[in-house]
Short mmCIF file of C-alpha atoms in Angstrom, two decimals:
data_model
loop_
_atom_site.label_atom_id
_atom_site.label_comp_id
_atom_site.label_asym_id
_atom_site.label_seq_id
_atom_site.Cartn_x
_atom_site.Cartn_y
_atom_site.Cartn_z
CA MET A 1 5.59 -217.63 -61.81
CA ALA A 2 9.38 -218.61 -61.02
CA LEU A 3 11.06 -216.94 -57.74
CA LYS A 4 13.76 -214.20 -58.64
CA ILE A 5 17.17 -213.77 -57.87
CA TYR A 6 19.19 -210.98 -57.52
CA LEU A 7 22.89 -211.76 -59.52
CA ALA A 8 25.09 -209.44 -57.03
CA GLY A 9 28.75 -209.03 -57.63
CA PRO A 10 31.17 -207.07 -59.53
CA GLU A 11 30.97 -209.15 -62.89
CA VAL A 12 29.91 -205.92 -63.79
CA PHE A 13 33.48 -204.41 -63.95
CA LEU A 14 34.91 -207.46 -66.09
CA PRO A 15 35.70 -206.67 -69.59
CA GLU A 16 33.91 -209.63 -70.92
CA ALA A 17 30.92 -208.25 -68.27
CA ARG A 18 28.08 -208.94 -71.09
CA ALA A 19 29.46 -212.94 -71.35
CA VAL A 20 30.04 -213.31 -67.81
CA ILE A 21 26.84 -212.26 -66.60
CA ALA A 22 24.56 -213.99 -69.22
CA GLU A 23 26.13 -217.02 -68.32
CA LYS A 24 24.67 -216.02 -65.13
CA LYS A 25 21.61 -215.70 -66.09
CA LEU A 26 21.46 -219.10 -68.23
CA LEU A 27 22.72 -221.01 -65.18
CA CYS A 28 19.77 -219.55 -62.26
CA SER A 29 17.15 -219.70 -65.35
CA ARG A 30 18.29 -223.88 -65.76
CA TYR A 31 17.83 -224.40 -61.35
CA GLY A 32 14.61 -223.09 -62.35
CA PHE A 33 14.60 -219.21 -60.85
CA GLU A 34 14.26 -216.09 -62.53
CA PRO A 35 17.99 -213.95 -62.88
CA MET A 36 17.35 -210.34 -62.27
CA ALA A 37 20.88 -208.66 -62.82
CA PRO A 38 21.98 -205.14 -61.69
CA GLY A 39 22.48 -202.91 -64.77
CA ASP A 40 20.12 -204.82 -67.00
CA LEU A 41 17.60 -201.57 -67.41
CA VAL A 42 19.79 -198.47 -67.14
CA LYS A 43 21.20 -196.87 -70.44
CA ARG A 44 23.54 -193.92 -70.33
CA ASP A 45 20.86 -191.17 -72.46
CA GLY A 46 23.76 -188.50 -72.30
CA LEU A 47 22.96 -188.40 -68.86
CA ASP A 48 25.83 -186.43 -66.89
CA PRO A 49 28.35 -189.48 -64.84
CA PHE A 50 26.44 -188.46 -61.22
CA THR A 51 22.96 -189.21 -62.77
CA HIS A 52 23.75 -191.71 -64.34
CA GLY A 53 25.01 -193.27 -61.38
CA MET A 54 22.17 -192.15 -59.51
CA LYS A 55 19.80 -193.83 -61.77
CA ILE A 56 21.80 -197.29 -62.11
CA SER A 57 21.78 -197.05 -57.93
CA ALA A 58 17.87 -196.64 -57.99
CA ALA A 59 17.68 -199.23 -60.78
CA ASN A 60 19.13 -201.90 -58.91
CA GLU A 61 17.53 -201.03 -55.44
CA GLY A 62 14.21 -201.77 -57.58
CA LEU A 63 15.54 -205.22 -59.20
CA MET A 64 16.17 -206.20 -55.30
CA MET A 65 13.44 -205.01 -53.79
CA ALA A 66 11.26 -207.29 -56.76
CA SER A 67 13.75 -210.09 -56.02
CA ASP A 68 13.19 -212.74 -54.02
CA ALA A 69 16.50 -214.11 -52.80
CA VAL A 70 20.15 -212.67 -53.94
CA ILE A 71 23.46 -214.74 -54.27
CA ALA A 72 26.01 -212.95 -53.75
CA ASN A 73 29.56 -212.60 -55.15
CA LEU A 74 32.35 -211.97 -52.60
CA THR A 75 35.29 -212.62 -54.23
CA PRO A 76 37.66 -209.88 -52.84
CA PHE A 77 37.65 -207.32 -55.00
CA ARG A 78 40.60 -204.61 -54.93
CA GLY A 79 41.32 -205.17 -51.50
CA VAL A 80 41.38 -208.00 -48.83
CA SER A 81 37.29 -207.96 -48.56
CA ALA A 82 34.67 -207.75 -51.22
CA ASP A 83 33.14 -205.28 -53.51
CA VAL A 84 31.16 -202.74 -51.94
CA GLY A 85 28.69 -202.13 -53.90
CA THR A 86 27.96 -206.28 -54.00
CA VAL A 87 27.98 -205.96 -49.61
CA TYR A 88 25.89 -203.12 -49.77
CA GLU A 89 23.29 -205.06 -52.09
CA LEU A 90 24.36 -207.89 -49.51
CA GLY A 91 22.87 -206.07 -46.62
CA PHE A 92 20.10 -204.15 -48.15
CA MET A 93 18.62 -208.08 -49.09
CA CYS A 94 19.07 -209.07 -45.37
CA ALA A 95 17.07 -206.36 -44.07
CA LEU A 96 14.46 -207.19 -46.15
CA GLY A 97 14.33 -210.46 -45.02
CA ARG A 98 15.09 -212.19 -48.55
CA SER A 99 17.05 -215.24 -49.15
CA VAL A 100 20.73 -214.82 -48.87
CA TRP A 101 23.67 -217.12 -50.50
CA ALA A 102 27.13 -216.12 -51.34
CA PHE A 103 30.77 -217.21 -53.07
CA SER A 104 33.60 -216.40 -53.42
CA ASN A 105 36.65 -217.36 -55.01
CA GLU A 106 39.10 -217.18 -52.08
CA PRO A 107 39.24 -220.18 -49.80
CA ARG A 108 41.18 -218.10 -47.40
CA ASP A 109 39.74 -216.77 -43.75
CA TYR A 110 40.19 -212.76 -43.90
CA PHE A 111 42.49 -213.26 -41.14
CA ASP A 112 44.81 -215.28 -42.94
CA ARG A 113 44.38 -213.11 -46.19
CA VAL A 114 44.44 -209.39 -44.11
CA ARG A 115 47.93 -211.49 -42.34
CA ASP A 116 49.23 -212.19 -45.33
CA ASP A 117 48.64 -209.89 -48.54
CA PHE A 118 48.10 -207.19 -47.01
CA TYR A 119 49.94 -206.53 -43.90
CA GLN A 120 52.98 -209.28 -45.08
CA GLY A 121 52.79 -211.46 -42.26
CA GLU A 122 53.90 -208.47 -39.65
CA LEU A 123 51.06 -208.84 -37.22
CA VAL A 124 51.52 -207.90 -33.61
CA PRO A 125 49.44 -209.16 -30.64
CA ARG A 126 47.44 -206.45 -29.36
CA PRO A 127 47.64 -205.45 -25.23
CA THR A 128 44.15 -206.53 -25.16
CA GLY A 129 44.24 -209.62 -26.93
CA GLY A 130 44.04 -210.71 -30.48
CA MET A 131 46.48 -209.44 -33.22
CA ALA A 132 46.39 -206.10 -35.27
CA GLY A 133 48.53 -204.65 -38.32
CA PRO A 134 52.21 -202.36 -37.83
CA ASP A 135 49.78 -199.42 -37.85
CA GLY A 136 47.56 -200.57 -35.08
CA LEU A 137 44.32 -201.64 -36.21
CA SER A 138 43.19 -204.85 -35.02
CA VAL A 139 42.60 -207.94 -37.67
CA GLU A 140 38.94 -209.88 -36.50
CA ASN A 141 39.69 -213.71 -35.88
CA HIS A 142 36.62 -215.77 -36.48
CA GLY A 143 37.22 -218.07 -39.01
CA MET A 144 35.26 -216.21 -41.68
CA GLY A 145 35.21 -215.44 -45.29
CA ASP A 146 35.10 -211.37 -44.78
CA ASN A 147 33.69 -209.38 -41.77
CA LEU A 148 31.43 -210.43 -39.41
CA MET A 149 28.55 -208.98 -40.15
CA LEU A 150 28.98 -210.25 -43.97
CA ASP A 151 29.43 -214.00 -43.31
CA GLY A 152 27.09 -213.24 -39.69
CA GLY A 153 23.68 -212.04 -41.78
CA ILE A 154 24.44 -215.13 -44.76
CA LEU A 155 23.99 -217.15 -42.27
CA ALA A 156 21.50 -216.07 -39.39
CA ARG A 157 19.07 -216.19 -42.62
CA GLY A 158 20.02 -219.93 -43.54
CA GLY A 159 21.76 -218.93 -46.30
CA ALA A 160 25.88 -220.24 -47.07
CA PHE A 161 28.95 -218.70 -47.93
CA VAL A 162 30.63 -220.78 -50.38
CA ARG A 163 34.64 -220.31 -50.65
CA ARG A 164 36.03 -222.28 -53.42
CA ASP A 165 39.75 -222.14 -54.67
CA VAL A 166 40.05 -221.93 -58.55
CA PRO A 167 42.86 -220.63 -61.19
CA ARG A 168 43.81 -216.91 -60.43
CA GLU A 169 43.03 -215.99 -64.29
CA ARG A 170 39.41 -216.57 -63.65
CA LEU A 171 38.82 -215.14 -60.46
CA TYR A 172 36.01 -213.38 -61.26
CA SER A 173 34.52 -214.94 -64.13
CA ASP A 174 34.77 -219.34 -62.26
CA LEU A 175 30.99 -219.99 -61.89
CA GLY A 176 31.58 -223.28 -60.02
CA GLY A 177 30.43 -221.66 -56.65
CA PHE A 178 27.75 -219.09 -58.53
CA GLU A 179 26.28 -222.69 -59.19
CA GLU A 180 26.67 -223.94 -55.60
CA CYS A 181 24.70 -221.25 -54.47
CA LEU A 182 22.28 -222.05 -56.91
CA LYS A 183 21.70 -225.90 -55.95
CA LEU A 184 21.10 -224.92 -52.47
CA ALA A 185 18.96 -222.19 -53.14
CA ALA A 186 16.73 -224.84 -55.27
CA ALA A 187 16.96 -227.30 -52.38
CA ALA A 188 15.50 -224.77 -50.07
CA LEU A 189 13.20 -222.71 -51.71
CA LEU A 190 11.67 -225.14 -54.19
CA MET B 1 12.89 -190.30 -25.96
CA ALA B 2 15.49 -189.34 -28.02
CA LEU B 3 15.81 -191.12 -31.52
CA LYS B 4 18.64 -193.50 -31.61
CA ILE B 5 21.31 -193.11 -34.34
CA TYR B 6 23.35 -196.52 -35.35
CA LEU B 7 27.31 -195.18 -34.96
CA ALA B 8 28.54 -197.34 -38.14
CA GLY B 9 32.06 -197.03 -38.81
CA PRO B 10 35.62 -198.99 -38.72
CA GLU B 11 36.44 -197.07 -35.41
CA VAL B 12 36.37 -200.63 -33.54
CA PHE B 13 39.00 -201.65 -35.33
CA LEU B 14 41.60 -198.80 -33.87
CA PRO B 15 44.02 -199.37 -30.50
CA GLU B 16 42.12 -196.54 -29.38
CA ALA B 17 38.53 -197.67 -30.17
CA ARG B 18 37.05 -197.13 -26.71
CA ALA B 19 38.15 -193.41 -26.33
CA VAL B 20 36.44 -192.78 -30.18
CA ILE B 21 33.28 -194.44 -29.32
CA ALA B 22 33.32 -192.89 -26.43
CA GLU B 23 33.87 -189.41 -28.59
CA LYS B 24 31.63 -190.32 -30.53
CA LYS B 25 28.92 -190.98 -28.18
CA LEU B 26 28.85 -187.49 -26.02
CA LEU B 27 28.96 -185.87 -29.74
CA CYS B 28 25.75 -187.93 -30.28
CA SER B 29 24.09 -187.19 -27.23
CA ARG B 30 25.03 -183.57 -27.94
CA TYR B 31 22.97 -182.91 -30.64
CA GLY B 32 20.17 -184.57 -28.80
CA PHE B 33 20.53 -188.37 -30.18
CA GLU B 34 20.55 -191.06 -28.32
CA PRO B 35 23.83 -193.41 -29.53
CA MET B 36 24.05 -196.73 -30.30
CA ALA B 37 27.00 -198.30 -30.66
CA PRO B 38 28.16 -201.36 -32.54
CA GLY B 39 29.83 -204.08 -30.21
CA ASP B 40 28.57 -202.62 -26.97
CA LEU B 41 26.40 -205.37 -25.87
CA VAL B 42 28.79 -208.12 -26.60
CA LYS B 43 31.38 -209.64 -24.06
CA ARG B 44 33.24 -213.01 -25.20
CA ASP B 45 32.45 -215.00 -22.33
CA GLY B 46 34.49 -218.21 -23.13
CA LEU B 47 32.74 -218.63 -26.26
CA ASP B 48 35.15 -219.77 -29.76
CA PRO B 49 36.06 -217.08 -32.13
CA PHE B 50 32.95 -217.88 -34.89
CA THR B 51 29.77 -218.29 -31.60
CA HIS B 52 31.51 -214.49 -30.63
CA GLY B 53 31.68 -213.36 -34.14
CA MET B 54 27.99 -214.37 -34.97
CA LYS B 55 27.02 -213.26 -31.69
CA ILE B 56 28.29 -209.57 -32.64
CA SER B 57 26.76 -210.00 -35.92
CA ALA B 58 23.12 -210.35 -34.59
CA ALA B 59 23.97 -207.87 -31.57
CA ASN B 60 24.82 -205.31 -34.26
CA GLU B 61 21.69 -206.02 -36.73
CA GLY B 62 19.10 -205.79 -33.59
CA LEU B 63 20.92 -202.32 -32.59
CA MET B 64 20.05 -201.39 -36.06
CA MET B 65 16.44 -202.40 -36.07
CA ALA B 66 16.21 -200.66 -32.67
CA SER B 67 17.99 -197.28 -34.61
CA ASP B 68 16.23 -194.92 -36.34
CA ALA B 69 19.20 -193.17 -38.48
CA VAL B 70 22.48 -194.45 -39.49
CA ILE B 71 25.92 -192.52 -40.07
CA ALA B 72 28.35 -194.74 -41.28
CA ASN B 73 31.88 -193.54 -41.38
CA LEU B 74 32.98 -194.34 -44.85
CA THR B 75 36.52 -193.87 -45.01
CA PRO B 76 38.28 -196.16 -47.29
CA PHE B 77 39.74 -199.07 -44.76
CA ARG B 78 42.57 -201.36 -46.29
CA GLY B 79 41.77 -200.42 -49.37
CA VAL B 80 40.53 -198.16 -51.67
CA SER B 81 36.64 -198.42 -50.18
CA ALA B 82 35.00 -198.42 -47.03
CA ASP B 83 35.16 -201.17 -44.59
CA VAL B 84 32.94 -203.55 -45.67
CA GLY B 85 31.17 -204.59 -42.40
CA THR B 86 30.61 -200.78 -42.28
CA VAL B 87 28.83 -200.76 -46.20
CA TYR B 88 26.92 -203.59 -44.87
CA GLU B 89 24.83 -201.87 -42.55
CA LEU B 90 24.42 -198.55 -44.23
CA GLY B 91 23.20 -201.09 -47.07
CA PHE B 92 21.16 -202.38 -44.31
CA MET B 93 19.60 -199.49 -43.11
CA CYS B 94 18.57 -198.35 -46.52
CA ALA B 95 16.57 -200.76 -46.99
CA LEU B 96 14.91 -200.38 -43.76
CA GLY B 97 14.41 -197.11 -44.96
CA ARG B 98 15.84 -195.39 -41.96
CA SER B 99 17.69 -191.88 -41.96
CA VAL B 100 21.35 -192.20 -43.18
CA TRP B 101 24.49 -189.94 -43.21
CA ALA B 102 27.95 -190.83 -44.19
CA PHE B 103 30.83 -189.76 -44.09
CA SER B 104 34.67 -190.41 -45.36
CA ASN B 105 38.36 -188.10 -44.02
CA GLU B 106 38.83 -189.08 -47.52
CA PRO B 107 38.08 -185.97 -50.08
CA ARG B 108 39.08 -187.88 -53.49
CA ASP B 109 36.41 -188.96 -55.68
CA TYR B 110 36.60 -193.35 -55.49
CA PHE B 111 37.80 -192.89 -59.04
CA ASP B 112 40.71 -190.82 -58.37
CA ARG B 113 41.66 -193.27 -54.97
CA VAL B 114 41.84 -196.22 -57.89
CA ARG B 115 43.39 -194.28 -60.29
CA ASP B 116 46.40 -192.99 -58.46
CA ASP B 117 46.61 -195.65 -55.08
CA PHE B 118 45.65 -198.74 -56.57
CA TYR B 119 47.03 -198.64 -60.30
CA GLN B 120 49.62 -196.15 -59.89
CA GLY B 121 47.69 -193.79 -62.46
CA GLU B 122 48.23 -196.74 -65.19
CA LEU B 123 44.49 -196.56 -66.49
CA VAL B 124 43.63 -197.51 -70.31
CA PRO B 125 40.19 -196.63 -72.22
CA ARG B 126 38.26 -199.32 -73.04
CA PRO B 127 36.89 -199.96 -75.96
CA THR B 128 33.43 -199.96 -74.51
CA GLY B 129 34.24 -196.22 -73.02
CA GLY B 130 35.17 -195.51 -69.91
CA MET B 131 38.75 -196.53 -68.28
CA ALA B 132 39.97 -199.99 -66.86
CA GLY B 133 43.18 -200.27 -64.75
CA PRO B 134 45.59 -202.72 -66.86
CA ASP B 135 44.17 -205.98 -65.26
CA GLY B 136 40.87 -204.91 -67.44
CA LEU B 137 38.51 -204.05 -64.46
CA SER B 138 36.75 -201.32 -65.29
CA VAL B 139 36.64 -198.11 -63.07
CA GLU B 140 33.67 -196.49 -62.59
CA ASN B 141 33.27 -192.32 -62.73
CA HIS B 142 30.14 -190.78 -61.49
CA GLY B 143 31.73 -188.46 -59.33
CA MET B 144 31.21 -189.62 -56.05
CA GLY B 145 33.38 -190.99 -53.15
CA ASP B 146 32.23 -194.52 -53.46
CA ASN B 147 30.80 -197.38 -55.46
CA LEU B 148 27.57 -195.53 -56.67
CA MET B 149 24.98 -198.07 -54.74
CA LEU B 150 26.70 -196.18 -51.32
CA ASP B 151 26.24 -192.16 -52.77
CA GLY B 152 23.38 -193.32 -54.97
CA GLY B 153 21.51 -195.00 -51.74
CA ILE B 154 22.65 -192.06 -49.12
CA LEU B 155 21.41 -189.48 -51.22
CA ALA B 156 18.17 -191.14 -52.47
CA ARG B 157 17.23 -190.69 -49.13
CA GLY B 158 18.01 -187.21 -48.21
CA GLY B 159 20.84 -187.70 -46.42
CA ALA B 160 24.34 -186.46 -47.74
CA PHE B 161 27.88 -188.34 -47.72
CA VAL B 162 30.56 -185.59 -46.62
CA ARG B 163 33.76 -185.73 -47.17
CA ARG B 164 36.71 -183.67 -45.54
CA ASP B 165 40.33 -183.82 -45.69
CA VAL B 166 41.88 -184.62 -42.09
CA PRO B 167 45.94 -185.15 -41.32
CA ARG B 168 46.73 -188.49 -42.12
CA GLU B 169 47.51 -189.40 -38.26
CA ARG B 170 43.90 -188.57 -37.48
CA LEU B 171 42.46 -190.62 -40.52
CA TYR B 172 40.23 -192.57 -38.60
CA SER B 173 39.87 -190.83 -35.64
CA ASP B 174 39.02 -187.32 -36.89
CA LEU B 175 35.19 -186.66 -35.91
CA GLY B 176 34.32 -183.45 -37.55
CA GLY B 177 33.22 -185.03 -40.85
CA PHE B 178 30.78 -187.28 -37.81
CA GLU B 179 29.66 -184.12 -35.98
CA GLU B 180 28.83 -182.13 -39.71
CA CYS B 181 26.29 -185.13 -40.08
CA LEU B 182 25.29 -185.26 -36.62
CA LYS B 183 24.43 -181.11 -37.48
CA LEU B 184 22.35 -181.89 -40.81
CA ALA B 185 20.50 -185.36 -38.89
CA ALA B 186 19.51 -182.49 -36.01
CA ALA B 187 18.45 -180.22 -38.64
CA ALA B 188 16.58 -182.75 -40.75
CA LEU B 189 15.08 -185.08 -37.60
CA LEU B 190 14.42 -182.60 -34.77
#
């Protein structure tokens, strides 16, 4: 029986969600894994929005528990960091001791993104060391792709956080990083 | 022996981090719990930034595994959603089956924040139902405080996601919501 990989990522929010997720599933199968895609099982069925949300959450947690590994798309989403739904799932799978890989279609370090995109370059040194925004909030600088809990959790489990530069219009749909994770997963697990 | 609560939140990034975290620990003790605060154990000790980051991540995961519950501060951080480090920790603790509570010092639903703060009110209906930003990315609307995986994970475990309005200058330092979570934890666990 093929090992199951949970496909975490903000692709669910794309206008072309179905096509991109179908492509991910196809790629996943080609590398010898069974794809487990969030939201697959949940119909609206006249439920109120809150109950519907609870049902999707429960379904996704069930899919994760049934999976052997996760590949998380950590491309920044509506801000400087990854989609929080995906990050919840990454933490969830790390705690379960599953194999984890991640990719981002944004190559820069978290520090550089926060400095340039969020604070427009206006960082100031902190009295206790390191740098902060004009709002006083410190900006961590560990040479990592996102908050250290994300990079740390992935790397501590033998996974990898693949970062690539892609054309802006393919920020959420480019699957080169995803395929690189599949190759790593195949080399590690098959 | 007192039950241990892991104190997840972006307070670590505040200029007054030490004071706010000390206040959280004091409150936690007053309600009969032993506080487990991230970063407590990790000295820089001449480590390079990356290795230092890995060490903090490992230390925080160790603290979580030793904890019985988590109270997560999900106040939006540098954007429309919660701090991703905190969200990783929330997912981690949910997967471990620990008790979870969360608070936010932002009372609005995720949908309202994204519509008003991120897209300046300019949402458009999607052909398949629901609303999207001008960039085409759909905006989930489940009457929840953040992405449905966060609210769903908390509520499915019998926890609560407490949302409160606080003066802007106390956005990250106001501990009223934290204390409300402590009361709920005490009622549930003691």
